[in-house]
PDB file of C-alpha atoms in Angstrom:
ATOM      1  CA  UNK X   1     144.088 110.574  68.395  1.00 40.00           C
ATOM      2  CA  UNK X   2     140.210 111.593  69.136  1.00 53.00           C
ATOM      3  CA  UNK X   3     138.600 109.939  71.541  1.00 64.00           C
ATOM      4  CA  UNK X   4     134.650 108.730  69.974  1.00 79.00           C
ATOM      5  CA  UNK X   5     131.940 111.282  69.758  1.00 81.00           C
ATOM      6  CA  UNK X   6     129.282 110.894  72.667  1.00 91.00           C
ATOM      7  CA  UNK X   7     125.822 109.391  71.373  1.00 95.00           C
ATOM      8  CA  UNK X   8     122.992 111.418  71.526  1.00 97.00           C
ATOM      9  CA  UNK X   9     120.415 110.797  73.734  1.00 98.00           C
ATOM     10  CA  UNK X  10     116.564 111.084  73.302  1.00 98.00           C
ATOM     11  CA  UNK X  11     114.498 111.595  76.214  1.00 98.00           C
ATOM     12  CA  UNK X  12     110.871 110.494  75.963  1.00 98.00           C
ATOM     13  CA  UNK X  13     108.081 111.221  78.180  1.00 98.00           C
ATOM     14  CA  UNK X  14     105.787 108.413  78.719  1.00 98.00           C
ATOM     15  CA  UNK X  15     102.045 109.247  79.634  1.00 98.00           C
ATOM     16  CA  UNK X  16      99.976 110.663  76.836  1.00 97.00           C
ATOM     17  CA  UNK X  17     103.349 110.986  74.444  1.00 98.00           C
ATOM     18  CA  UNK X  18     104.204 107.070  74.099  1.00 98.00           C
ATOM     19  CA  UNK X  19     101.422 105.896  75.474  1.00 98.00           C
ATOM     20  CA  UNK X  20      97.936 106.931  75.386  1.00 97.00           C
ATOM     21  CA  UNK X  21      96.711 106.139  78.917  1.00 96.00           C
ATOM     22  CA  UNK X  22      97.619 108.020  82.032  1.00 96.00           C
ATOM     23  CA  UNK X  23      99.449 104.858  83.554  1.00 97.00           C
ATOM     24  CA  UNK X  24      99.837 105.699  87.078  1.00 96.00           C
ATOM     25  CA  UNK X  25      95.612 105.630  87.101  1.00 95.00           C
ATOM     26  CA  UNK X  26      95.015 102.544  84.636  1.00 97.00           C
ATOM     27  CA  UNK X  27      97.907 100.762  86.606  1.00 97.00           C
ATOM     28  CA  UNK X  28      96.098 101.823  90.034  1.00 96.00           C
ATOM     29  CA  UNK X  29      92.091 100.083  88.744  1.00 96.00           C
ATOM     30  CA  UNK X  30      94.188  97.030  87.012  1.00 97.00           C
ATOM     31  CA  UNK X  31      96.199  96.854  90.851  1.00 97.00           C
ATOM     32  CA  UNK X  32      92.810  97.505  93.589  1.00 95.00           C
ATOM     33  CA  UNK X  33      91.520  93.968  91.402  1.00 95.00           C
ATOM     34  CA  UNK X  34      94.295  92.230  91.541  1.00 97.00           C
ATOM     35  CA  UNK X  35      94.940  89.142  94.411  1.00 96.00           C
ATOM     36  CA  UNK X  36      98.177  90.859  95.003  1.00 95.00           C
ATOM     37  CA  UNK X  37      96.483  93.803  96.418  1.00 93.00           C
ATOM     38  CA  UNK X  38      93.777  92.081  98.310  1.00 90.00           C
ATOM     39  CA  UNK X  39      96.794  90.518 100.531  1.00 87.00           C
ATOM     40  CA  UNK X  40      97.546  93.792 101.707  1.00 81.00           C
ATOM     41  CA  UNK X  41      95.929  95.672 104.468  1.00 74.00           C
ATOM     42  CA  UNK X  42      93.631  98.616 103.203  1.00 68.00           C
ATOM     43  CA  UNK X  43      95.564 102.110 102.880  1.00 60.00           C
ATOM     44  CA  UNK X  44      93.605 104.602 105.305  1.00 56.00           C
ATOM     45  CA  UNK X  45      91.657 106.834 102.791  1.00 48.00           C
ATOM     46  CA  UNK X  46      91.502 110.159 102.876  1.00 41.00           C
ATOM     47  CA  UNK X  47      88.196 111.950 102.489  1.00 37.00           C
ATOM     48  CA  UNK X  48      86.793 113.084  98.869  1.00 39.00           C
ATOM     49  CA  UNK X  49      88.840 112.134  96.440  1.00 43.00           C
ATOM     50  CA  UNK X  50      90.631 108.756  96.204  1.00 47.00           C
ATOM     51  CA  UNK X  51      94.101 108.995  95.123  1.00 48.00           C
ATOM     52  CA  UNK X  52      93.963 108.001  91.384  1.00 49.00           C
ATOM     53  CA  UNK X  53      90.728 110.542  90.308  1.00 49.00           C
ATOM     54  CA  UNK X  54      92.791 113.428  92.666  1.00 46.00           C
ATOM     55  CA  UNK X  55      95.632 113.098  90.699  1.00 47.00           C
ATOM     56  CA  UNK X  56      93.645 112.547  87.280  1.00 51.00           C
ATOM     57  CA  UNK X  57      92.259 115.928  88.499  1.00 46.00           C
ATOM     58  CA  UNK X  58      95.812 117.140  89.167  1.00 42.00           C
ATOM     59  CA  UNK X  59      96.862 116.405  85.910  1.00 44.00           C
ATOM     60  CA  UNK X  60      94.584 118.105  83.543  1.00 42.00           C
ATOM     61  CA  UNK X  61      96.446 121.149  82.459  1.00 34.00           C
ATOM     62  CA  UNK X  62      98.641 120.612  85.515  1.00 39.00           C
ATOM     63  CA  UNK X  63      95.946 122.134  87.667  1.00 38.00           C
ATOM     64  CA  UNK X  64      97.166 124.884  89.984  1.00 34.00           C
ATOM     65  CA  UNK X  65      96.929 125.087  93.702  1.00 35.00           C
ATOM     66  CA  UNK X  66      94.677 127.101  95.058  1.00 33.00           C
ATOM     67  CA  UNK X  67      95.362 130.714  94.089  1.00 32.00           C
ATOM     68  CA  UNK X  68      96.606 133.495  96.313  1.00 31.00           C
ATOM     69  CA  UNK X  69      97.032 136.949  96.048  1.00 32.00           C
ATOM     70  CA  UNK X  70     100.876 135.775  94.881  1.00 33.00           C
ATOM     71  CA  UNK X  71      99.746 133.120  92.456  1.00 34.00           C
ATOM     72  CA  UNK X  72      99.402 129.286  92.811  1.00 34.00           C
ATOM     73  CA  UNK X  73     101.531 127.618  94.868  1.00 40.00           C
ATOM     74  CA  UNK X  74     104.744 125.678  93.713  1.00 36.00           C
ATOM     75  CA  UNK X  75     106.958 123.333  94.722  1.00 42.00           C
ATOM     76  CA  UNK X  76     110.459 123.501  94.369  1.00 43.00           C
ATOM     77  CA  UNK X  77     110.446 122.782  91.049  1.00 45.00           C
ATOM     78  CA  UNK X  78     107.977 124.871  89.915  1.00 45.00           C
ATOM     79  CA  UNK X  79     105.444 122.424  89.921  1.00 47.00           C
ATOM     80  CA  UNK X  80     101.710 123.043  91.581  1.00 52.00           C
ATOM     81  CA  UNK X  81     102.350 121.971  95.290  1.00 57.00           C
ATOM     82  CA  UNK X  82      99.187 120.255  95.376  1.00 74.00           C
ATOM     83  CA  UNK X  83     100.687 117.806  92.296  1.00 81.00           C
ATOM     84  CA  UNK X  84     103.652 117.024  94.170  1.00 86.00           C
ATOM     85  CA  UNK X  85     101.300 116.399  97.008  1.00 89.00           C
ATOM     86  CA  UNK X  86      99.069 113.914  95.297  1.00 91.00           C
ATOM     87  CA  UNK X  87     102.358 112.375  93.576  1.00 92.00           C
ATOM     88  CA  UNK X  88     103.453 111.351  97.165  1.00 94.00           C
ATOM     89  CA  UNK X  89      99.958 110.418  98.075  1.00 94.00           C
ATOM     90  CA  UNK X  90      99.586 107.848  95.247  1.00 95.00           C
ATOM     91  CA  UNK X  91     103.005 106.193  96.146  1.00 96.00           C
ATOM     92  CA  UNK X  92     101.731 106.133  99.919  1.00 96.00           C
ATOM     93  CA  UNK X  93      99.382 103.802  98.923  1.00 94.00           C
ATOM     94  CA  UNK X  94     101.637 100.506  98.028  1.00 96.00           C
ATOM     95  CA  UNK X  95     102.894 101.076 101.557  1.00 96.00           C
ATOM     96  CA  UNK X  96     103.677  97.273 102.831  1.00 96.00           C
ATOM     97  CA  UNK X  97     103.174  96.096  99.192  1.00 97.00           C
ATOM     98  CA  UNK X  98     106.455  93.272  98.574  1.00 97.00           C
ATOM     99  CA  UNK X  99     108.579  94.863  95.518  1.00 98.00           C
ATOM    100  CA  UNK X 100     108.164  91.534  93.500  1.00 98.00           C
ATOM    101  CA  UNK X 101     104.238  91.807  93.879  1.00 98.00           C
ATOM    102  CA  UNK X 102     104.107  95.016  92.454  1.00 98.00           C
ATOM    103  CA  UNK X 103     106.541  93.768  89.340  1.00 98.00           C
ATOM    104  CA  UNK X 104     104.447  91.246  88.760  1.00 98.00           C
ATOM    105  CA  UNK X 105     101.642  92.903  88.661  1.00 98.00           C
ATOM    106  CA  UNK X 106     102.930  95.895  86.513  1.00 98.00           C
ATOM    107  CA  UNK X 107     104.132  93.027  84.198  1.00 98.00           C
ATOM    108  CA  UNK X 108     100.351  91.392  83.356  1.00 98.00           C
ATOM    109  CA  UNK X 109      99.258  95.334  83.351  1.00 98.00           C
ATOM    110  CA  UNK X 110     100.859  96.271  80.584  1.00 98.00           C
ATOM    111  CA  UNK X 111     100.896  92.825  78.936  1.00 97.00           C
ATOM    112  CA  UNK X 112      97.218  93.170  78.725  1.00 97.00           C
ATOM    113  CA  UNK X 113      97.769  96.497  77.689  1.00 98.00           C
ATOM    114  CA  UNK X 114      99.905  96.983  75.060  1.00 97.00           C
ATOM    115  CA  UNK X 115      96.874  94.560  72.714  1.00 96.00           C
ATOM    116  CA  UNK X 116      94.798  97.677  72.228  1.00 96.00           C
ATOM    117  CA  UNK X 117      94.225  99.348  69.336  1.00 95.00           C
ATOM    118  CA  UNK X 118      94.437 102.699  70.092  1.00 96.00           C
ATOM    119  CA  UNK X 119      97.113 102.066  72.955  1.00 98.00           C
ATOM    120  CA  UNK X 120      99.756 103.873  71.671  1.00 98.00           C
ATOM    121  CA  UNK X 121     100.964 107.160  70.401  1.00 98.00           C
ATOM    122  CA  UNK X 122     101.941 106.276  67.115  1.00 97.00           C
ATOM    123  CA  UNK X 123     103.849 109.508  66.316  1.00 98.00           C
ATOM    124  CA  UNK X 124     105.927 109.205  69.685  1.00 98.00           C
ATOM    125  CA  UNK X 125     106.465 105.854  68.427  1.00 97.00           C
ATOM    126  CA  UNK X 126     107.397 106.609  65.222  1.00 97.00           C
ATOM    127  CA  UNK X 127     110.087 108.749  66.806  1.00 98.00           C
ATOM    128  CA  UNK X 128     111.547 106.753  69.054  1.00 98.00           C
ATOM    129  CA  UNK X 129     112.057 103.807  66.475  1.00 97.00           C
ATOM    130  CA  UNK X 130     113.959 106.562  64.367  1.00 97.00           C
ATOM    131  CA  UNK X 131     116.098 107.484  67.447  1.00 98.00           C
ATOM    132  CA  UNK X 132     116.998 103.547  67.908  1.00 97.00           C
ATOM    133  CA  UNK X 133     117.715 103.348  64.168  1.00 97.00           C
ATOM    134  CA  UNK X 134     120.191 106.260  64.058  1.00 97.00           C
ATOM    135  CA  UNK X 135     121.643 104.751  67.357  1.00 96.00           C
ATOM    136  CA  UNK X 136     120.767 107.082  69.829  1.00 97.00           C
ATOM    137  CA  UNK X 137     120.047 106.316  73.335  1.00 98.00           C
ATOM    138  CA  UNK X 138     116.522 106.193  74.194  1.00 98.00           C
ATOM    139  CA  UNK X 139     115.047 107.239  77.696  1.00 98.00           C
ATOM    140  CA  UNK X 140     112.023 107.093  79.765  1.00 98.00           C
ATOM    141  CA  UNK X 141     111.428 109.912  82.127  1.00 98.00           C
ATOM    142  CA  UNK X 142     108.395 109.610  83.962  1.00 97.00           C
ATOM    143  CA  UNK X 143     106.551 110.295  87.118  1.00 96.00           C
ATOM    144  CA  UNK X 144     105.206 106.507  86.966  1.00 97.00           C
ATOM    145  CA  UNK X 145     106.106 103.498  88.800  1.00 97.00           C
ATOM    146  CA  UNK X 146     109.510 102.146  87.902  1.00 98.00           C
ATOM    147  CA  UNK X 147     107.920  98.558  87.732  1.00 98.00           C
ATOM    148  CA  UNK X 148     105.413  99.765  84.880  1.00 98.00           C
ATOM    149  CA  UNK X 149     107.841 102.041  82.987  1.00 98.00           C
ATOM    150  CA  UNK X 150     110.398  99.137  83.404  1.00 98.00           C
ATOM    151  CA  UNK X 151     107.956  97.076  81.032  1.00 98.00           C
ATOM    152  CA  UNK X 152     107.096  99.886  78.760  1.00 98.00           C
ATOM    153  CA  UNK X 153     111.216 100.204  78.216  1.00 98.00           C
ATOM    154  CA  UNK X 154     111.785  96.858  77.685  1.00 97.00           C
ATOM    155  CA  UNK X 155     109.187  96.306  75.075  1.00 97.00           C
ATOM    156  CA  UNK X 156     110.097  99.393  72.978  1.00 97.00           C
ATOM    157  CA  UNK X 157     113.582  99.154  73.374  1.00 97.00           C
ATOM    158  CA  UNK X 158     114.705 102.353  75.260  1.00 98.00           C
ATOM    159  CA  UNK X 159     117.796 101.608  77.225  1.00 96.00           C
ATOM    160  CA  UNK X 160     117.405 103.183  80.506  1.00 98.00           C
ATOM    161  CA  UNK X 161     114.774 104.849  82.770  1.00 98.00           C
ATOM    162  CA  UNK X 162     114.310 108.211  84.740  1.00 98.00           C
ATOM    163  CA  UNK X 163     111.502 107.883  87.955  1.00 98.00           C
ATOM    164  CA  UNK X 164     110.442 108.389  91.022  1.00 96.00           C
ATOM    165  CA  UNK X 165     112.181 105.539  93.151  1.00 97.00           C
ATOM    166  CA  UNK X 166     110.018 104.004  95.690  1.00 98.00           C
ATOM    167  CA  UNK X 167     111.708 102.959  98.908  1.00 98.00           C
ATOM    168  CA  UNK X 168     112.392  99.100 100.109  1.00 98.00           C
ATOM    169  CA  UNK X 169     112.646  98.097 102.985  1.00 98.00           C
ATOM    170  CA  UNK X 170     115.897  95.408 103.499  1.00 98.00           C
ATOM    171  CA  UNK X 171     112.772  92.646 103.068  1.00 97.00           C
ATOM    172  CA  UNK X 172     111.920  93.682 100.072  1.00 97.00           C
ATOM    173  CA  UNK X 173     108.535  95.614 100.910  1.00 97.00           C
ATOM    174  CA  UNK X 174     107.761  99.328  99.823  1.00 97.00           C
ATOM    175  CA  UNK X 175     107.856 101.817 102.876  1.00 97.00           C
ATOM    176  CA  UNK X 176     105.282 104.285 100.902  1.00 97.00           C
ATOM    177  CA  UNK X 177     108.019 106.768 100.424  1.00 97.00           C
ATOM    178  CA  UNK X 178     110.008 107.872  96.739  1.00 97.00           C
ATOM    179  CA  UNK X 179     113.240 109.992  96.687  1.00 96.00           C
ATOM    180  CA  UNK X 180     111.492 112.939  94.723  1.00 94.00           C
ATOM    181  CA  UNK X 181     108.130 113.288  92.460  1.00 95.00           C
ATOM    182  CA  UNK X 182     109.489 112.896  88.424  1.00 96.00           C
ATOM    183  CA  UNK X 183     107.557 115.750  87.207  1.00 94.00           C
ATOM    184  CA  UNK X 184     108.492 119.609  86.250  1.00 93.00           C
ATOM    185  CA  UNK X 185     112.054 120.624  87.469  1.00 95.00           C
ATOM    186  CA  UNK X 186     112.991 117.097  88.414  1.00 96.00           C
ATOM    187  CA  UNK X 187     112.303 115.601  85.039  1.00 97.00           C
ATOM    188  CA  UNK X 188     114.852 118.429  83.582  1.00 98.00           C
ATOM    189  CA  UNK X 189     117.614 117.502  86.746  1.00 98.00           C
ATOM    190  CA  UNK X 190     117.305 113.848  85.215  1.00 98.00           C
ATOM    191  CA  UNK X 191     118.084 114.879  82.115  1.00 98.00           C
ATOM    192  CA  UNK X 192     121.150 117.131  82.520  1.00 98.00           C
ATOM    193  CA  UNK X 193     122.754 114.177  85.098  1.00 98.00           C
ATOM    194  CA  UNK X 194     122.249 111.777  82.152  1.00 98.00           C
ATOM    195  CA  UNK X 195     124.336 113.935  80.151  1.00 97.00           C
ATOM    196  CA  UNK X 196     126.898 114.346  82.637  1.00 97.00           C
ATOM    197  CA  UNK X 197     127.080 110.701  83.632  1.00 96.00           C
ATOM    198  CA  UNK X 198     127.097 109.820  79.840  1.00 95.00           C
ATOM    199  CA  UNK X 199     129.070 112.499  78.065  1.00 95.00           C
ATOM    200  CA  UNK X 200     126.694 113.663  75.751  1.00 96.00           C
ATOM    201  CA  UNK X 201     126.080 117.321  74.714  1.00 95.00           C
ATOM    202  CA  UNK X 202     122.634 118.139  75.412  1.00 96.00           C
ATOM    203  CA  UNK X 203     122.528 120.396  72.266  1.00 97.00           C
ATOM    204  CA  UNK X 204     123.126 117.316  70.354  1.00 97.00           C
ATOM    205  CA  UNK X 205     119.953 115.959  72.206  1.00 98.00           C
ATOM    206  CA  UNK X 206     116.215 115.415  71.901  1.00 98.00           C
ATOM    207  CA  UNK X 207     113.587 115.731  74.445  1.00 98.00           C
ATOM    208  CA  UNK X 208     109.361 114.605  73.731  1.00 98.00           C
ATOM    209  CA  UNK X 209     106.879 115.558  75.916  1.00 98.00           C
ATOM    210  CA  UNK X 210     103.195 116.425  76.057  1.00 97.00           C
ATOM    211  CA  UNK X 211     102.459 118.315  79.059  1.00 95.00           C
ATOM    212  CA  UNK X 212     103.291 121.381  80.599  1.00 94.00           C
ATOM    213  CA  UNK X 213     105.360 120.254  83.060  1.00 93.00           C
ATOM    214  CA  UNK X 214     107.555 118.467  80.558  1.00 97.00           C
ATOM    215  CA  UNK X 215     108.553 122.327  79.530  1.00 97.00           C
ATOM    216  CA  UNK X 216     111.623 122.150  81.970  1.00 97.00           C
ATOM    217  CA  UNK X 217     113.024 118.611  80.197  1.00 98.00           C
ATOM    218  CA  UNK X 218     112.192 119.773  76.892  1.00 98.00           C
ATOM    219  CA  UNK X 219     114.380 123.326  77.101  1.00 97.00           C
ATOM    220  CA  UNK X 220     117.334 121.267  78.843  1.00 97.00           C
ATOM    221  CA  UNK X 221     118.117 119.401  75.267  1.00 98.00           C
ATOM    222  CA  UNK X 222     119.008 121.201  71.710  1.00 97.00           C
ATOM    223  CA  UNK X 223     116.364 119.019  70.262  1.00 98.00           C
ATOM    224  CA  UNK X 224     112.990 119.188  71.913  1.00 98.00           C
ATOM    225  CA  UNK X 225     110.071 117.979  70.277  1.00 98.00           C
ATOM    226  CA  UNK X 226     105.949 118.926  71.128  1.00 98.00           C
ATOM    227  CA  UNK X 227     103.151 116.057  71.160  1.00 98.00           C
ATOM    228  CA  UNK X 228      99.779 116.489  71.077  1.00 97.00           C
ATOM    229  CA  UNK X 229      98.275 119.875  72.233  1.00 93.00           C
ATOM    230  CA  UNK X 230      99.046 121.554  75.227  1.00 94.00           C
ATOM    231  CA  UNK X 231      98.471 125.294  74.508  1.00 95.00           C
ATOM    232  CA  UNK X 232     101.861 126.110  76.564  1.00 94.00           C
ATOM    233  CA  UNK X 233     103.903 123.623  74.672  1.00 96.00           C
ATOM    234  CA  UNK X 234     102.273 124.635  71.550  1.00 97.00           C
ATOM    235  CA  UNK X 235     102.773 128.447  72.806  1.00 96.00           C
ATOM    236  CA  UNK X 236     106.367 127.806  73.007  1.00 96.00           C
ATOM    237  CA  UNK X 237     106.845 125.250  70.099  1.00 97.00           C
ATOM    238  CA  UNK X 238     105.593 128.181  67.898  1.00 97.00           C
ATOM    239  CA  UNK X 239     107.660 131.306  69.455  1.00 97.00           C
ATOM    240  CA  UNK X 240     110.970 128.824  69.317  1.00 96.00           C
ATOM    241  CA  UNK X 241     110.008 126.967  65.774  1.00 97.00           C
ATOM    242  CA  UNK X 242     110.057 123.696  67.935  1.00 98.00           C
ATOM    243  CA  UNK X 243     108.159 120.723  65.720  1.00 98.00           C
ATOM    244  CA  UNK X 244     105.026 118.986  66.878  1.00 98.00           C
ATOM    245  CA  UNK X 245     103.625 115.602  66.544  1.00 98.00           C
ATOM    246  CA  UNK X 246     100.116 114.994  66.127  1.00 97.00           C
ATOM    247  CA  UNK X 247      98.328 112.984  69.627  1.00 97.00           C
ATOM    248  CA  UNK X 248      96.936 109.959  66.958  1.00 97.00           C
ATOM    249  CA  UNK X 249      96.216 106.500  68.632  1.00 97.00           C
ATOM    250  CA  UNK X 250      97.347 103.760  67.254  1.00 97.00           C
ATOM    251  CA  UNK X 251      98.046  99.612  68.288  1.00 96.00           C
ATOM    252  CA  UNK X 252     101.425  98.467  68.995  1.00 93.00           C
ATOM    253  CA  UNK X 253     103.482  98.199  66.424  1.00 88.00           C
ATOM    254  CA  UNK X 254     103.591  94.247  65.931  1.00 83.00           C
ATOM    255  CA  UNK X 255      99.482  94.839  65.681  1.00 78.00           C
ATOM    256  CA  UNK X 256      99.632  97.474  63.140  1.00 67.00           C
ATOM    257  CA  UNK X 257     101.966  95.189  61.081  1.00 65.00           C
ATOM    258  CA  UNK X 258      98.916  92.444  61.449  1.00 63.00           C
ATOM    259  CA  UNK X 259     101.211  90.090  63.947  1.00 60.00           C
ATOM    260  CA  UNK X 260      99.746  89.215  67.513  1.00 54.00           C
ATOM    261  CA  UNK X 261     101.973  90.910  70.169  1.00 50.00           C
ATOM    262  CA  UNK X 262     104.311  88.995  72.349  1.00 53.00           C
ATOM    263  CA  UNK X 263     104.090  89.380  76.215  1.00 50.00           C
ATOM    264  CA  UNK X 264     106.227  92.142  77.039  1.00 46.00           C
ATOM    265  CA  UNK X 265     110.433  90.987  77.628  1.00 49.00           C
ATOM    266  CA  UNK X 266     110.996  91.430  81.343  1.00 45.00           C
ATOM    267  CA  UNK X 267     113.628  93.882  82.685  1.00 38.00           C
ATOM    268  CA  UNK X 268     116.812  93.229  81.727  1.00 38.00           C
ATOM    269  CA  UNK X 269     117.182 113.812  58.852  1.00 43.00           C
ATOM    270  CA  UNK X 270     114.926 115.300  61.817  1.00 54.00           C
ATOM    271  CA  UNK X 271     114.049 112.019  63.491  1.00 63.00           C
ATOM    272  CA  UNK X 272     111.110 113.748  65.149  1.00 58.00           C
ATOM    273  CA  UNK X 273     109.109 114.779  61.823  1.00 50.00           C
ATOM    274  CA  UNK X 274     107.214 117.554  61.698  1.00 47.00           C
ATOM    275  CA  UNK X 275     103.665 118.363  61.580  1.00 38.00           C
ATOM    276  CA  UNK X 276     101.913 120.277  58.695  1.00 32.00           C
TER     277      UNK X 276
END
């Protein structure tokens, strides 16, 4: 007697693959104007740069540390140190913010959201419905807040997420700190523990990402899949024969089918396609 064949699982990066904003910055303008935030004492600021435009800075082509004669300097998991930096930094900033605040507010974020018409990545969507229709597990990986990617999951139906988890204190208020930054190495250690605690064979699985730092995640899966048009993905996609899905904005999928979106549930073949 066999025991039943693990599902597969497909991982999904969020920013830019699901999604078209950068949701750690559009979440941080939607929070600074919110009453929530105006309860709470003002973060110290550091000079230059505030924390969402560093790390929009950070993130274009994962933006390297400053250079030395050795190269730029990386974090453990071979991430630019100044990323990781500026990952911690941004998190710093809901210091003394109450949990259920920043739930709250996530929820309305993305409520408001997820009505615009070029909101979504509508070939990373297209994917991920396939996954769900073949039965596969769907996951978010993400360096984002767990309260925004909780929403983003429970809309389009992936079943568990991978982040950076903030720390509470026992009443319930964020000390500033996370466990680890969810980008580069630590996406891919997220991964291969999902497999273990599942089961599943990772060359049975499927990875999407858009950014160079999703590289690690995407080579930890038989499966991975390219979006949009990061010359290092695309670099890689081509030398391995890895497909790649077009960066195309699109609405939510209730607007595209001409229905008005509901508010956002609260927490509770080659499927990928190939471009040609």
């Amino acid at each position: 007697m066999t025991g039943t064949a693990p599902v597969p699982v497909a991982f999904f990066d969020v920013d830019e693959t699901l999604i078209a904003a950068k949701s750690m910055l559009a979440f941080w303008d939607f929070w600074s104007a919110s009453p929530e935030a105006r309860r709470i004492p003002a973060h110290p600021s550091e000079p230059g740069e505030g924390p969402a435009k560093g790390l929009e800075t950070a993130h274009r082509a994962g933006r390297p540390a400053p250079a030395t004669a050795a190269g730029p300097a990386l974090d453990g998991g071979g991430v630019p140190a100044d990323r990781s930096v500026l990952n911690r930094e941004y998190y710093r900033r809901f210091t003394g913010v109450p949990l259920a605040d920043l739930r709250a507010v996530a929820r309305r974020w993305y409520d408001a959201y997820r009505t615009g018409g070029r909101a979504f990545l509508t070939a990373g969507l297209g994917a991920l419905a396939r996954h769900r229709a073949l039965g596969h597990e769907v996951v978010l990986v993400s360096g984002s807040l767990r309260p925004v990617l909780d929403a983003v999951a429970a809309d389009l139906g992936a079943t568990a997420v991978r982040c950076a988890e903030q720390a509470v204190t026992p009443d319930g208020l964020l000390t500033g700190e996370i466990d680890r930054p969810m980008i580069g190495r630590a996406k891919a250690d997220a991964v291969e523990a999902f497999l273990a605690e599942r089961g599943a064979h990772g060359p049975d699985c499927h990875a999407y990402g858009d950014h160079d730092s999703d590289l690690p995640m995407l080579r930890s899966v038989g499966h991975p899949v390219v979006v949009g048009g990061s010359p290092a993905l695309l670099r890689e996609a081509t030398r391995l024969g890895w497909p790649v899905l077009p960066a195309h904005r699109g609405p939510h999928p209730s607007l595209a089918a001409g229905r008005r979106p509901r508010p956002a549930p609260g927490r509770g073949h080659d499927p990928a396609g190939r471009e040609r």
